[in-house]
XYZ file of C-alpha atoms in Angstrom:
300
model
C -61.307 -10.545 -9.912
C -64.754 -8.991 -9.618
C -64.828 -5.784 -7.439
C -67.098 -5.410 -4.126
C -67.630 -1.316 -4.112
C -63.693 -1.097 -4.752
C -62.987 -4.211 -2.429
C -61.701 -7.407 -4.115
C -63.331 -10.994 -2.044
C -59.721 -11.663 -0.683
C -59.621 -8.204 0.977
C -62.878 -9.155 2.928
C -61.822 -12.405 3.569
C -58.720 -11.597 4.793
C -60.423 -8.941 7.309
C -62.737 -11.255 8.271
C -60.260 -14.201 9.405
C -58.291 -11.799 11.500
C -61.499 -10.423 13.369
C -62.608 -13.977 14.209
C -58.988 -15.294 14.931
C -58.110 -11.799 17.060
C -54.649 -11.575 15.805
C -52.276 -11.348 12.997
C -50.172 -14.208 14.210
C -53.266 -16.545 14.193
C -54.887 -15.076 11.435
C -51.864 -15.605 9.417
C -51.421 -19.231 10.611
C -55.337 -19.921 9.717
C -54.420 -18.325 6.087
C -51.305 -19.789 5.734
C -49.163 -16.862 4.596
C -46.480 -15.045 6.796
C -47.117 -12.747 9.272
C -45.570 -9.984 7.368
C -47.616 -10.586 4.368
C -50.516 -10.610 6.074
C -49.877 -6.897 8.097
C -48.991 -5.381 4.756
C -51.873 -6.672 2.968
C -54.198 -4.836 5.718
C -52.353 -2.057 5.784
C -52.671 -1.464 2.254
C -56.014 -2.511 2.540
C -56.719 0.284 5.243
C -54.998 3.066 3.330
C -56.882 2.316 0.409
C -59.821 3.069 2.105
C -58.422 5.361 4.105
C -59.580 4.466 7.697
C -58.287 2.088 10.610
C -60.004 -1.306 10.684
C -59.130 -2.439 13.510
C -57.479 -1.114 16.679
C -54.185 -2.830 17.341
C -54.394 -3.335 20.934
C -53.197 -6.614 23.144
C -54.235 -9.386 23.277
C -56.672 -8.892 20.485
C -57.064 -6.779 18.242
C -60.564 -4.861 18.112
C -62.656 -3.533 15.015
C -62.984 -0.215 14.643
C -67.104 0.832 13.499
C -65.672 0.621 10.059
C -63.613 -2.947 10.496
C -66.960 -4.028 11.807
C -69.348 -3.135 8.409
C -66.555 -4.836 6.453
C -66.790 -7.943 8.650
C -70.559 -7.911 8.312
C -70.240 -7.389 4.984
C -67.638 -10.303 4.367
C -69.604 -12.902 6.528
C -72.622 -12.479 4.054
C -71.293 -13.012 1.334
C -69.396 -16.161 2.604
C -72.782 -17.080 3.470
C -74.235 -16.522 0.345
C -70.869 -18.260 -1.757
C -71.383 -21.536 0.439
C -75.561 -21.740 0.205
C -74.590 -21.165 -3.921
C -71.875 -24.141 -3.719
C -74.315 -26.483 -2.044
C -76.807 -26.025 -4.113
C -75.036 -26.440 -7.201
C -73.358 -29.702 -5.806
C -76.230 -31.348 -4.459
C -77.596 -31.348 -7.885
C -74.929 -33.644 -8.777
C -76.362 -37.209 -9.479
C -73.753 -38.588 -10.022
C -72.813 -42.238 -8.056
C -69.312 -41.809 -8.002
C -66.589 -39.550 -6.799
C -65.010 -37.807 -3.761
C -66.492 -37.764 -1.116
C -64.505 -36.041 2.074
C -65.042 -37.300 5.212
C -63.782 -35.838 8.826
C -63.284 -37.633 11.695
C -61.359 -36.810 15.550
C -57.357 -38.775 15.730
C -58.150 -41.366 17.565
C -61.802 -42.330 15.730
C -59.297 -42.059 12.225
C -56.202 -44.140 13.749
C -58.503 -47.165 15.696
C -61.702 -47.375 14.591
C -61.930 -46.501 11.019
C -59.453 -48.410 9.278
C -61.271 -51.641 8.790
C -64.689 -49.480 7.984
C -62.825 -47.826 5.077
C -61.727 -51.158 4.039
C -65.366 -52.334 3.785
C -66.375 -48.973 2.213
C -64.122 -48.750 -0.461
C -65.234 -52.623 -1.196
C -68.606 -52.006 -1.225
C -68.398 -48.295 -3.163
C -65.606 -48.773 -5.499
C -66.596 -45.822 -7.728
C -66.526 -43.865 -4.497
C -63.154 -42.028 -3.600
C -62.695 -40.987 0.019
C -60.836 -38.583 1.296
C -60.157 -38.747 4.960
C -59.821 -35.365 6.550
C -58.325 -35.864 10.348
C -59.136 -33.344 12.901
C -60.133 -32.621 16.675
C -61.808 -29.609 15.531
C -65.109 -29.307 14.450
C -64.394 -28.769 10.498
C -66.856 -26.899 8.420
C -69.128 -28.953 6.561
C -71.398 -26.011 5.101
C -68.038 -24.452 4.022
C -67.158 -27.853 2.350
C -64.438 -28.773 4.066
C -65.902 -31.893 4.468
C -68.918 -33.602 3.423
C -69.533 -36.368 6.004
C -68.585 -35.804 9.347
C -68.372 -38.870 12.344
C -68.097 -36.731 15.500
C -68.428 -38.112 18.970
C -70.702 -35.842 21.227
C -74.194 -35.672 22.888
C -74.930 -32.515 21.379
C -74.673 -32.954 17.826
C -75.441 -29.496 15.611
C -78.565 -29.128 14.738
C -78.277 -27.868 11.638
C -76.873 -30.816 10.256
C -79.347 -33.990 9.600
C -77.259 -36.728 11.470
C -77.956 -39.947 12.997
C -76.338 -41.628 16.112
C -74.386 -44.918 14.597
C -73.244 -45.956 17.948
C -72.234 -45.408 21.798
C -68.663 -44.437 22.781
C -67.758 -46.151 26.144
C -64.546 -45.234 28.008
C -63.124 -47.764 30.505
C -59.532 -48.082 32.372
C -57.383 -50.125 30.443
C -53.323 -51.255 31.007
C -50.612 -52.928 29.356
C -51.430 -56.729 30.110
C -47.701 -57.090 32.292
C -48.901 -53.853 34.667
C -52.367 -55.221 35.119
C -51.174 -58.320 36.511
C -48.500 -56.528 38.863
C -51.194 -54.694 40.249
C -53.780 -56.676 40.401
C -54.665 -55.776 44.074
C -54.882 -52.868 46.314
C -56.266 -49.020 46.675
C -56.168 -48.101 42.078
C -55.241 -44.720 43.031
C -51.972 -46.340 44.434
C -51.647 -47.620 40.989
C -49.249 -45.669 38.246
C -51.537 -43.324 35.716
C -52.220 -41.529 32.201
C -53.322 -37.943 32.777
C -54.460 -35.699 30.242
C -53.496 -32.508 29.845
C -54.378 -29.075 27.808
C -57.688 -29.165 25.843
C -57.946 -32.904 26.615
C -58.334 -32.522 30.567
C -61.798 -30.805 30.501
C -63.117 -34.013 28.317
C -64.916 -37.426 30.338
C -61.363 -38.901 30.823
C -59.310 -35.790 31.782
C -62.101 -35.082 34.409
C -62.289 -38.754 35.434
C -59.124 -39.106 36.293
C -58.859 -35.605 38.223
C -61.776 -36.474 40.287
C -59.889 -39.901 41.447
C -56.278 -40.052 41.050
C -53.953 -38.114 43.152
C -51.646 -35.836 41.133
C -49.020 -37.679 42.481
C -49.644 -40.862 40.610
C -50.007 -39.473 37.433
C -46.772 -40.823 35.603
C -47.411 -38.966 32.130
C -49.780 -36.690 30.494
C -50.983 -36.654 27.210
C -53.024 -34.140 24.916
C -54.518 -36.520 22.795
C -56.110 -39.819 22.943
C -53.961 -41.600 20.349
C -50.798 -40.063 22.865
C -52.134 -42.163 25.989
C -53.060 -44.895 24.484
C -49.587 -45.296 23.422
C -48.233 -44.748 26.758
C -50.900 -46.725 28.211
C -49.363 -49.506 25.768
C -45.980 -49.116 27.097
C -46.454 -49.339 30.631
C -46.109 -46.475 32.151
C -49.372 -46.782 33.778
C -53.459 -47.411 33.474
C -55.113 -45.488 32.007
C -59.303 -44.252 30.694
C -59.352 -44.865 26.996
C -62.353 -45.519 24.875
C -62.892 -49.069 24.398
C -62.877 -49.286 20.894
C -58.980 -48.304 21.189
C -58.500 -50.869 23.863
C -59.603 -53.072 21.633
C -57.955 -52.448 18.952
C -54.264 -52.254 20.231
C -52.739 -55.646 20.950
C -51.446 -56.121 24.478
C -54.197 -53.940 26.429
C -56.426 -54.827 28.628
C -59.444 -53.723 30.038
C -59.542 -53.518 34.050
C -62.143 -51.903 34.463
C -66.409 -51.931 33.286
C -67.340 -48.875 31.113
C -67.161 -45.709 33.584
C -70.668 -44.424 34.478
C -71.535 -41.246 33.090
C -68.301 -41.330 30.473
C -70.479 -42.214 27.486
C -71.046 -40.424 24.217
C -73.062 -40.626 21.341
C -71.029 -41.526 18.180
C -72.787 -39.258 15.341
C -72.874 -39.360 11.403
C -73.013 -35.817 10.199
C -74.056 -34.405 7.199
C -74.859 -30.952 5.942
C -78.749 -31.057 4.873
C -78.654 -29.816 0.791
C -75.665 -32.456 0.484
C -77.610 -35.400 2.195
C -79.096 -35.706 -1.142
C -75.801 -36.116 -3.340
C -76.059 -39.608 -4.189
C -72.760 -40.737 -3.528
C -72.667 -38.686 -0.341
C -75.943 -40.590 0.451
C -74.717 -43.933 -0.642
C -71.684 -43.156 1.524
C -73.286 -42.279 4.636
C -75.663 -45.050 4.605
C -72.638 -47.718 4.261
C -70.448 -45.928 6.936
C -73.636 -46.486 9.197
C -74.205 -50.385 8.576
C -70.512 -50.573 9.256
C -69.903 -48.628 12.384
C -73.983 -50.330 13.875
C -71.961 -53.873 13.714
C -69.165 -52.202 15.863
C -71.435 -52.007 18.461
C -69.904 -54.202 21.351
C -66.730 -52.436 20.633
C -67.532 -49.036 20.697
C -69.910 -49.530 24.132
C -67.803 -52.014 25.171
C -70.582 -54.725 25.798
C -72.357 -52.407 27.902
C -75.069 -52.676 25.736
């Protein structure tokens, strides 16, 4: 492996994971190697140089002046190795191939399943790869190369377009709905969403207008309530597409003022020109534009 003034690419990598995650433990999990592994590799790292990187202090650790010209050093030249690796693959002109596409759980599990279908009809030299995640994966580090990603404030440094509008409404298992088909809805059984999900449009939603005391269950994800909206426990604010799409739900409610989001294609600019990636993109759109009265939930 080349050498970086006596410093391999792994060593700067590895320093530069566990200054942005803060600690070993998460550095470790974001590497995938043991925690052990990890502190011995930056301690041998550290006595090879023969200075302290970082100062091991709770809750995070900090970078020492040295840690931090090794971080510097590290993020430019992942800069640099990613600009290379785009260029280089967006001279590919080739019309087949994988193409890698990321998409939030509950987009993957109720909305994209027939779209695929239609994709992989339409594009059959085309191999996708279907990256599922709630975090907002790298597409300039190639961990994916389309990304659908449901926002208002897409990042502009990617060349995007808006494919659709995400509605939310209150939904319940058809049985419930009719039980309670009268009366004050904050009397009514509920979904609540909890962790990173209760700052979102639904978690806040349902803060703002359901006691705490009526909240039956609580879910961090939206595949997780829709599922217990499904089995009755109680009503709850879903996007419509995924009332839609589950048999047995209905909607009780119009879209929710102020709850909507944009539905974005994503795409990093010097792969925009790949063909496939291109070809790709521009059938995900036409499918997903048809899906319009499901994903705005005829508010449209």
């Amino acid at each position: 492996m080349s050498q970086v003034s006596g410093l391999n690419w792994d060593d700067l990598r590895l320093v530069l994971v566990v200054a942005e995650q803060g600690t070993v433990t998460a550095a470790a999990a974001t590497l995938r190697i043991s925690h052990p592994t990890l502190s011995r590799r930056l301690r041998q790292i550290e006595a090879g140089l023969g200075v302290r990187l970082f100062d091991r202090t709770p809750p995070r650790w900090r970078l020492t002046a040295a840690g931090e010209e090794m971080r510097d050093l590290a993020i430019r030249l992942r800069d640099d190795i990613q600009a290379l690796e785009s260029r280089i693959r967006g001279r590919d002109d080739a019309l087949g191939g994988v193409v890698r596409l990321t998409a939030p759980d509950a987009v993957a599990e109720y909305l994209l399943p027939g779209v695929l279908a239609s994709l992989c009809r339409e594009l059959p030299d085309v191999t996708v790869e279907l990256v599922v995640s709630n975090e907002v994966v790298s597409l300039a580090g190639r961990a994916a190369d389309i990304a659908l990603r449901v926002t208002e404030a897409p990042d502009p440094a990617l060349k995007g377009r808006r494919v659709g509008t995400v509605a939310m409404a209150v939904h319940a298992d058809a049985e419930l709905a009719r039980k309670w088909t009268d009366g004050d809805p904050a009397d009514r059984p509920w979904i609540g969403y909890d962790a990173g999900l209760a700052c979102t449009g639904p978690g806040r939603w349902v803060a703002a207008n359901i006691p705490a005391s009526r909240i039956r269950f609580r879910a961090n994800t939206l595949p997780g309530a829709a599922q217990a909206v499904r089995s009755g426990i109680g009503f709850g604010v879903l996007p419509c597409f995924i009332g839609s799409a589950i048999p047995g739900l209905v909607r009780v409610s119009e879209p929710l003022t102020g709850l909507s989001l944009g539905l974005w294609l994503l795409v990093h600019p010097e792969m925009s020109r790949v063909p496939r990636i291109r070809s790709t993109t521009d059938a995900l759109a036409r499918a997903l534009r048809t899906l319009a009265p499901v994903l705005d939930g005829g508010s449209a």
